[in-house]
XYZ file of C-alpha atoms in Angstrom:
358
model
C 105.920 107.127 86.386
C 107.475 108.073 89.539
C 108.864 111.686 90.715
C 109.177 113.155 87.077
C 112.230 116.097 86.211
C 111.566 118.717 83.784
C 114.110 118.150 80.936
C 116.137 121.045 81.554
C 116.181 120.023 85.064
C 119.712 117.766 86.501
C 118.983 114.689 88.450
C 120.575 114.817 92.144
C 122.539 111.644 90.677
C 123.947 113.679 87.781
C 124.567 116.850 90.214
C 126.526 114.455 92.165
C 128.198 113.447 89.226
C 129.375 116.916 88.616
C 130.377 118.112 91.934
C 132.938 114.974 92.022
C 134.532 116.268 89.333
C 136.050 119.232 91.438
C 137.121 116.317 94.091
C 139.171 113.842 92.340
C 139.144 111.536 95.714
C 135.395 110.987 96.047
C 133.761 109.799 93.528
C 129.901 110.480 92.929
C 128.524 107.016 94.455
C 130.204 107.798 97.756
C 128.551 111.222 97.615
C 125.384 110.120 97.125
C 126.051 107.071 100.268
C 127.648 109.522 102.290
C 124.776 112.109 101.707
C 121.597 109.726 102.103
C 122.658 106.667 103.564
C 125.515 107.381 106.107
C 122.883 108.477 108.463
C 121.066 105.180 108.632
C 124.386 103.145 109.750
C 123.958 103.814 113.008
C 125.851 100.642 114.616
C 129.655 100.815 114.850
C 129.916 97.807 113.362
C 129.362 99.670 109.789
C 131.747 101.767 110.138
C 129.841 104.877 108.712
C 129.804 102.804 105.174
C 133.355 104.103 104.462
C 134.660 100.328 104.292
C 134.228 97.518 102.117
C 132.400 95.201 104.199
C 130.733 95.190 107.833
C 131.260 93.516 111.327
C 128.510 91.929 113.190
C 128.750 89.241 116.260
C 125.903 87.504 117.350
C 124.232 88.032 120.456
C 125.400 85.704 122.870
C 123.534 82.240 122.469
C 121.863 83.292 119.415
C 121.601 82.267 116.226
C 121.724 84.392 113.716
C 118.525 84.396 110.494
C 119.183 85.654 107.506
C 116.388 87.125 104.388
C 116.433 88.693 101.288
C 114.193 89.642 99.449
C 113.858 92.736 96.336
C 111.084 94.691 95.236
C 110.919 96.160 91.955
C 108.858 99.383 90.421
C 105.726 97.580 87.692
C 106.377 94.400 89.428
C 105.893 94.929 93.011
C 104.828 98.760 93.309
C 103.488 101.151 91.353
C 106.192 103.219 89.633
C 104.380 106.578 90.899
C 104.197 105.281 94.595
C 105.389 107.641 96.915
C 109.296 107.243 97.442
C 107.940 107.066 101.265
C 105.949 104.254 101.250
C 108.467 102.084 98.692
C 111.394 102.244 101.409
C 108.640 101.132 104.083
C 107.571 98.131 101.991
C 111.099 97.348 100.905
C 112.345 96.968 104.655
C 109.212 95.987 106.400
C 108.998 92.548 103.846
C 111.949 91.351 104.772
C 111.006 92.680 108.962
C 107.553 90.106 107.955
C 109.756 87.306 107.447
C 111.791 88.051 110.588
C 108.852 88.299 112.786
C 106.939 84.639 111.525
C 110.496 83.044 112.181
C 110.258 84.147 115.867
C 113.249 86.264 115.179
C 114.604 90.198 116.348
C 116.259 92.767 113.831
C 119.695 93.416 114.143
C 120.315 94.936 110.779
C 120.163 95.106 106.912
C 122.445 95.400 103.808
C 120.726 97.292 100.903
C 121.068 97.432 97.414
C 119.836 100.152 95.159
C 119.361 99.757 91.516
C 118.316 103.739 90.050
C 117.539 104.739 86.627
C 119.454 107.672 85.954
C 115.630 110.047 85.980
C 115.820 109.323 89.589
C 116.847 112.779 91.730
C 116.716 114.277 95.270
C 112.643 114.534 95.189
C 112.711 110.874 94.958
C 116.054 109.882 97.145
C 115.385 112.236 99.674
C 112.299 110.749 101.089
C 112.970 107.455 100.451
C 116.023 107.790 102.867
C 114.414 109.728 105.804
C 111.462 107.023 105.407
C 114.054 104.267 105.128
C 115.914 105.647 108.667
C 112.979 106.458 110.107
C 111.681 102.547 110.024
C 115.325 101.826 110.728
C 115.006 102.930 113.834
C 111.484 102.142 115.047
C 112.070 98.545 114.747
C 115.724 98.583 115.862
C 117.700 97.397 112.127
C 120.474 99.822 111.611
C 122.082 99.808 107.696
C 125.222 98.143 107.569
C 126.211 98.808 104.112
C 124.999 97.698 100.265
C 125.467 98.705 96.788
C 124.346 101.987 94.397
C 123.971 100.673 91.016
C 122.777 102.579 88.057
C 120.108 101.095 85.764
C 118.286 101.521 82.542
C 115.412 99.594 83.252
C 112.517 100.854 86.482
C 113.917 100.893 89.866
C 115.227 97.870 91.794
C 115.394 97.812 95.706
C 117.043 94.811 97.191
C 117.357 94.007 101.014
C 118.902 91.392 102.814
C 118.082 91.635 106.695
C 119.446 89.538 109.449
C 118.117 88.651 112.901
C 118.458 86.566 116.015
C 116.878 84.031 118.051
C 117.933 82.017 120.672
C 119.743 78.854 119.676
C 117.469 76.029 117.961
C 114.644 78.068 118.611
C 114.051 79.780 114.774
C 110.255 78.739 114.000
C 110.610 76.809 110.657
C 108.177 75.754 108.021
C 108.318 72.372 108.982
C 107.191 71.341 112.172
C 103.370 71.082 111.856
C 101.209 68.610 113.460
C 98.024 66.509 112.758
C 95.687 68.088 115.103
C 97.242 71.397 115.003
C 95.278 74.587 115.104
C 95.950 77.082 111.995
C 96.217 80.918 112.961
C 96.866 84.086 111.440
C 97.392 87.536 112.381
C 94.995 90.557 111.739
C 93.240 90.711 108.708
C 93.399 89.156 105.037
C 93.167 90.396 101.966
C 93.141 93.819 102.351
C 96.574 94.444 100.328
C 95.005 92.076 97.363
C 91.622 94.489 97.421
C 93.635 97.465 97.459
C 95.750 96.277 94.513
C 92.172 95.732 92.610
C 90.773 99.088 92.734
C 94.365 100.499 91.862
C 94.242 98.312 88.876
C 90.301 98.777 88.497
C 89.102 102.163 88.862
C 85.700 101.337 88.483
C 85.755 98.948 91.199
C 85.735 101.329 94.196
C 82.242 102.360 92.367
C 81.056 98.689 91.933
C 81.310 97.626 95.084
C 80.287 100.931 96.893
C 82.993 101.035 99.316
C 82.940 104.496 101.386
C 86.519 106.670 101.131
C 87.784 105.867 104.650
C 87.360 101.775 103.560
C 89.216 102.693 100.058
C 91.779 104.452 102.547
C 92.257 101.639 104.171
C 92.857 99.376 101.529
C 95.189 101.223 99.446
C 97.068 101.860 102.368
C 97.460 98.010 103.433
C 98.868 97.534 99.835
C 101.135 100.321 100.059
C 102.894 99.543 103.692
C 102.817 96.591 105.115
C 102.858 96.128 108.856
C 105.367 93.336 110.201
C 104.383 91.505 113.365
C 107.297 91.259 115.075
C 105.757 92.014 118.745
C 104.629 88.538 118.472
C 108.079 87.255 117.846
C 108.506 85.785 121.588
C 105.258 84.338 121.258
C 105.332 82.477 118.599
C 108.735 80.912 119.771
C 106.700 79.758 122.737
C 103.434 78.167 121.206
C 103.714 77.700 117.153
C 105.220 74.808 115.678
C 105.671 76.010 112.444
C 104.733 79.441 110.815
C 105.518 82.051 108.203
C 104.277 85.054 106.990
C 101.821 85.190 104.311
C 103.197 87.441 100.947
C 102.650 85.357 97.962
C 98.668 84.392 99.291
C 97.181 82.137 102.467
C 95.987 79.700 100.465
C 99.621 79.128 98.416
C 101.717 80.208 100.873
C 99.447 77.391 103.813
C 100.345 74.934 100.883
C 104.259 75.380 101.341
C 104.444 74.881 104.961
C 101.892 72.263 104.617
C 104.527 70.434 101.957
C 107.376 71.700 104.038
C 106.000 69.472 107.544
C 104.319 66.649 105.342
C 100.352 67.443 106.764
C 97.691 68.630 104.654
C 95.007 71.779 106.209
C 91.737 72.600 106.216
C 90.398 75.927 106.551
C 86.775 77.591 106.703
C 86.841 80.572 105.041
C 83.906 81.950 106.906
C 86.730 82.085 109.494
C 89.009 83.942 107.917
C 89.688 87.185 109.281
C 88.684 90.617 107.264
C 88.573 94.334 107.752
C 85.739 96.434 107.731
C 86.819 96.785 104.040
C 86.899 93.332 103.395
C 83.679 92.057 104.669
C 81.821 95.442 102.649
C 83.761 94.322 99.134
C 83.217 90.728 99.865
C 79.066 91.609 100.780
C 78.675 93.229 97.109
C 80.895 90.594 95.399
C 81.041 87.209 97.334
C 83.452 85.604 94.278
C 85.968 88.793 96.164
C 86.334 85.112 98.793
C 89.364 83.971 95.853
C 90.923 87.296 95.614
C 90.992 87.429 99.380
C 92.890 83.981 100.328
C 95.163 83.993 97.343
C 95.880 87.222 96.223
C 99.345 87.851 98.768
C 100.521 91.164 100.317
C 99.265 90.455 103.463
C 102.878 90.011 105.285
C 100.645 88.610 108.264
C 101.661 85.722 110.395
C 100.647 82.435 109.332
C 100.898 80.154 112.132
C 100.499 76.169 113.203
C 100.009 75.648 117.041
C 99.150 72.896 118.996
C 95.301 72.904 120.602
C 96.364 73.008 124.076
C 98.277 76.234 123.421
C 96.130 78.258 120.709
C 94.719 80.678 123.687
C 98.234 81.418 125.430
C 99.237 82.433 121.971
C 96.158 84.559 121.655
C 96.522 86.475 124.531
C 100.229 87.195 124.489
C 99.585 88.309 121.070
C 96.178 90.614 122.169
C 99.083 91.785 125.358
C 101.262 93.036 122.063
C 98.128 94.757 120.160
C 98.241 91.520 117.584
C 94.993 90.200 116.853
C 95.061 86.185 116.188
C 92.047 84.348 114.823
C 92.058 80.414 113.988
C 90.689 79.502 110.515
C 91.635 75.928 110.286
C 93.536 73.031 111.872
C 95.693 70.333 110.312
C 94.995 67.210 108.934
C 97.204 63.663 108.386
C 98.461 63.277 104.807
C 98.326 59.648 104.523
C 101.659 60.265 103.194
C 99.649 60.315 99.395
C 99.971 62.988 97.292
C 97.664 65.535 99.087
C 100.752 66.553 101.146
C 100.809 69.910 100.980
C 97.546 70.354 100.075
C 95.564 73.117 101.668
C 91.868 72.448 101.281
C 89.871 76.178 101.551
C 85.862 75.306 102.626
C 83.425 77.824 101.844
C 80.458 79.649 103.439
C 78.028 76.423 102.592
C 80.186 73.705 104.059
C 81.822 72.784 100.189
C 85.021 72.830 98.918
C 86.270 75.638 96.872
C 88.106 75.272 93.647
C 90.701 77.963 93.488
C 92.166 78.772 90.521
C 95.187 80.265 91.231
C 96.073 79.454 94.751
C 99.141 81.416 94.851
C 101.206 84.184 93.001
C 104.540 83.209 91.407
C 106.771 84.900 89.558
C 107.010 82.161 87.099
């Protein structure tokens, strides 16, 4: 259940609480800002979070692309995850969708919603983890809100980027005759979620440590591929990133641009990992291409421009493999429809194609 505090021990919230009390003109929430969040605002246009609200102009000719998106402890962690690894996840989502729109970082608001258990063990490296991805990928703070909570904790981010003008890579925008691409590898955050929820899996399927590593640690932090962002601009006519499953997540672009897809499986890209799991248990194929987490690029590009893509990606360390291409609708109702084949040539039924909320 998280970083736990002996019951005679005081939160860092509630010794916050009490040190305001001596200073009448600070109050406890701008202790805690000032103390672990100051540090991340970093562009003058936050103005060291001491204001109400944030200034930002546009790069010159640029648009400006805007995301949000929350993660919250039972729903999408664990609530014993290392603080760490929850900041990562909780920027780098939102840095996912950045990268498959062809967009750069310029910042991020964040909003933190902490039961009152939660103390300096936990706060302390979430923060330095939090600045530290801050500034590898260039997306200062610029301010947020400190909420407390009775329920688990609640991490919202809204991020905001820049592309050129007209040049954001939508969802719409594919093309019969289109190739269908994705980044690295797949299903290696859906596997790692299995053996956390199964511990007898990582027995069953006889996967060595370093592949169990490697699994749990594509579930925990996921790894946005924004050196591709130029690229994409250049060759994909549509893309996004792939969080809620490839399978579901094909299907919304697909319904977004009015095609349909088709997509070998055999083609899909795994890990080490993946291919072991999927060897011992083959029916691992469903899990795999609907199970989410990935927050890999999922791309439509033109034939003619598939290897350009590929090697400007290979240039950036981005690996780029094409599963699929895309298909007329016949403007019926198999728009959107993303149809999976598997290893013998058939098509697979797949039960639930993609994870909702709802």
């Amino acid at each position: 259940m998280g970083p736990r505090l002996r019951g005679d021990d005081q939160s860092e919230i509630e010794r916050i609480i009490a040190m305001s009390k001596d200073n009448k003109s600070e109050s406890a929430e701008d202790r805690l800002i000032a103390r672990y969040f100051q540090p991340l605002a970093t562009h003058p246009g936050a103005f060291a979070l001491v204001d109400d609200a944030a200034v930002l102009a546009p790069p010159a000719g640029c648009d400006l692309v805007l995301k949000a998106d929350g993660i919250i402890a039972g729903v999408h962690f664990f609530p014993d995850d290392p603080p760490d690894t929850v900041a990562r996840k909780a920027l780098r989502v939102n840095l996912s969708d950045l990268a498959a729109k062809g967009a750069r970082p310029l910042g991020f608001l964040l909003t933190l919603a902490l039961p009152k258990q939660i103390g300096e063990a936990w706060l302390e490296p979430f923060a330095r983890a939090l600045g530290q991805d801050a500034e590898a990928f260039g997306c200062p703070l610029f301010g947020g809100d400190t909420v407390r909570t009775p329920g688990p904790i609640g991490i919202s981010i809204a991020v905001f980027g820049a592309v050129p003008q007209g040049a954001m890579v939508r969802r719409a925008g594919a093309k019969p005759g289109d190739r269908v691409v994705v980044t690295g590898t797949i299903g290696d955050a859906a596997l790692g979620l299995l053996l956390r929820r199964d511990a007898a899996a990582a027995g069953r399927l006889g996967l060595a440590r370093d592949l169990r590593e490697h699994l749990a640690a594509r579930y925990l932090v996921p790894q946005p591929r924004l050196a591709i962002a130029l690229a994409l601009r250049a060759h994909a006519s549509a893309a996004m990133d792939v969080s809620d499953g490839l399978a579901g997540d094909l299907a919304k672009l697909c319904r977004a641009s009015g095609v349909a897809a088709e997509i070998a499986c055999a083609r899909v890209p795994l890990s080490d990992a993946g291919r072991a799991a999927l060897a011992k248990e083959p029916a691992l194929i469903e899990t795999i291409v609907t199970g989410g987490d990935d927050y890999e690029v999922l791309a439509t590009v033109p034939a003619d421009k598939v290897d350009a893509l590929r090697q400007e990606a290979a240039a950036a360390g981005v690996t780029v493999t094409e599963i699929g291409a895309i298909i007329a609708s016949g403007g019926t109702a198999s728009d959107g429809e993303a149809h999976f084949f598997g290893a013998d040539g058939k098509p697979m039924a797949l039960a639930h194609p993609s994870f909702s909320h709802f």
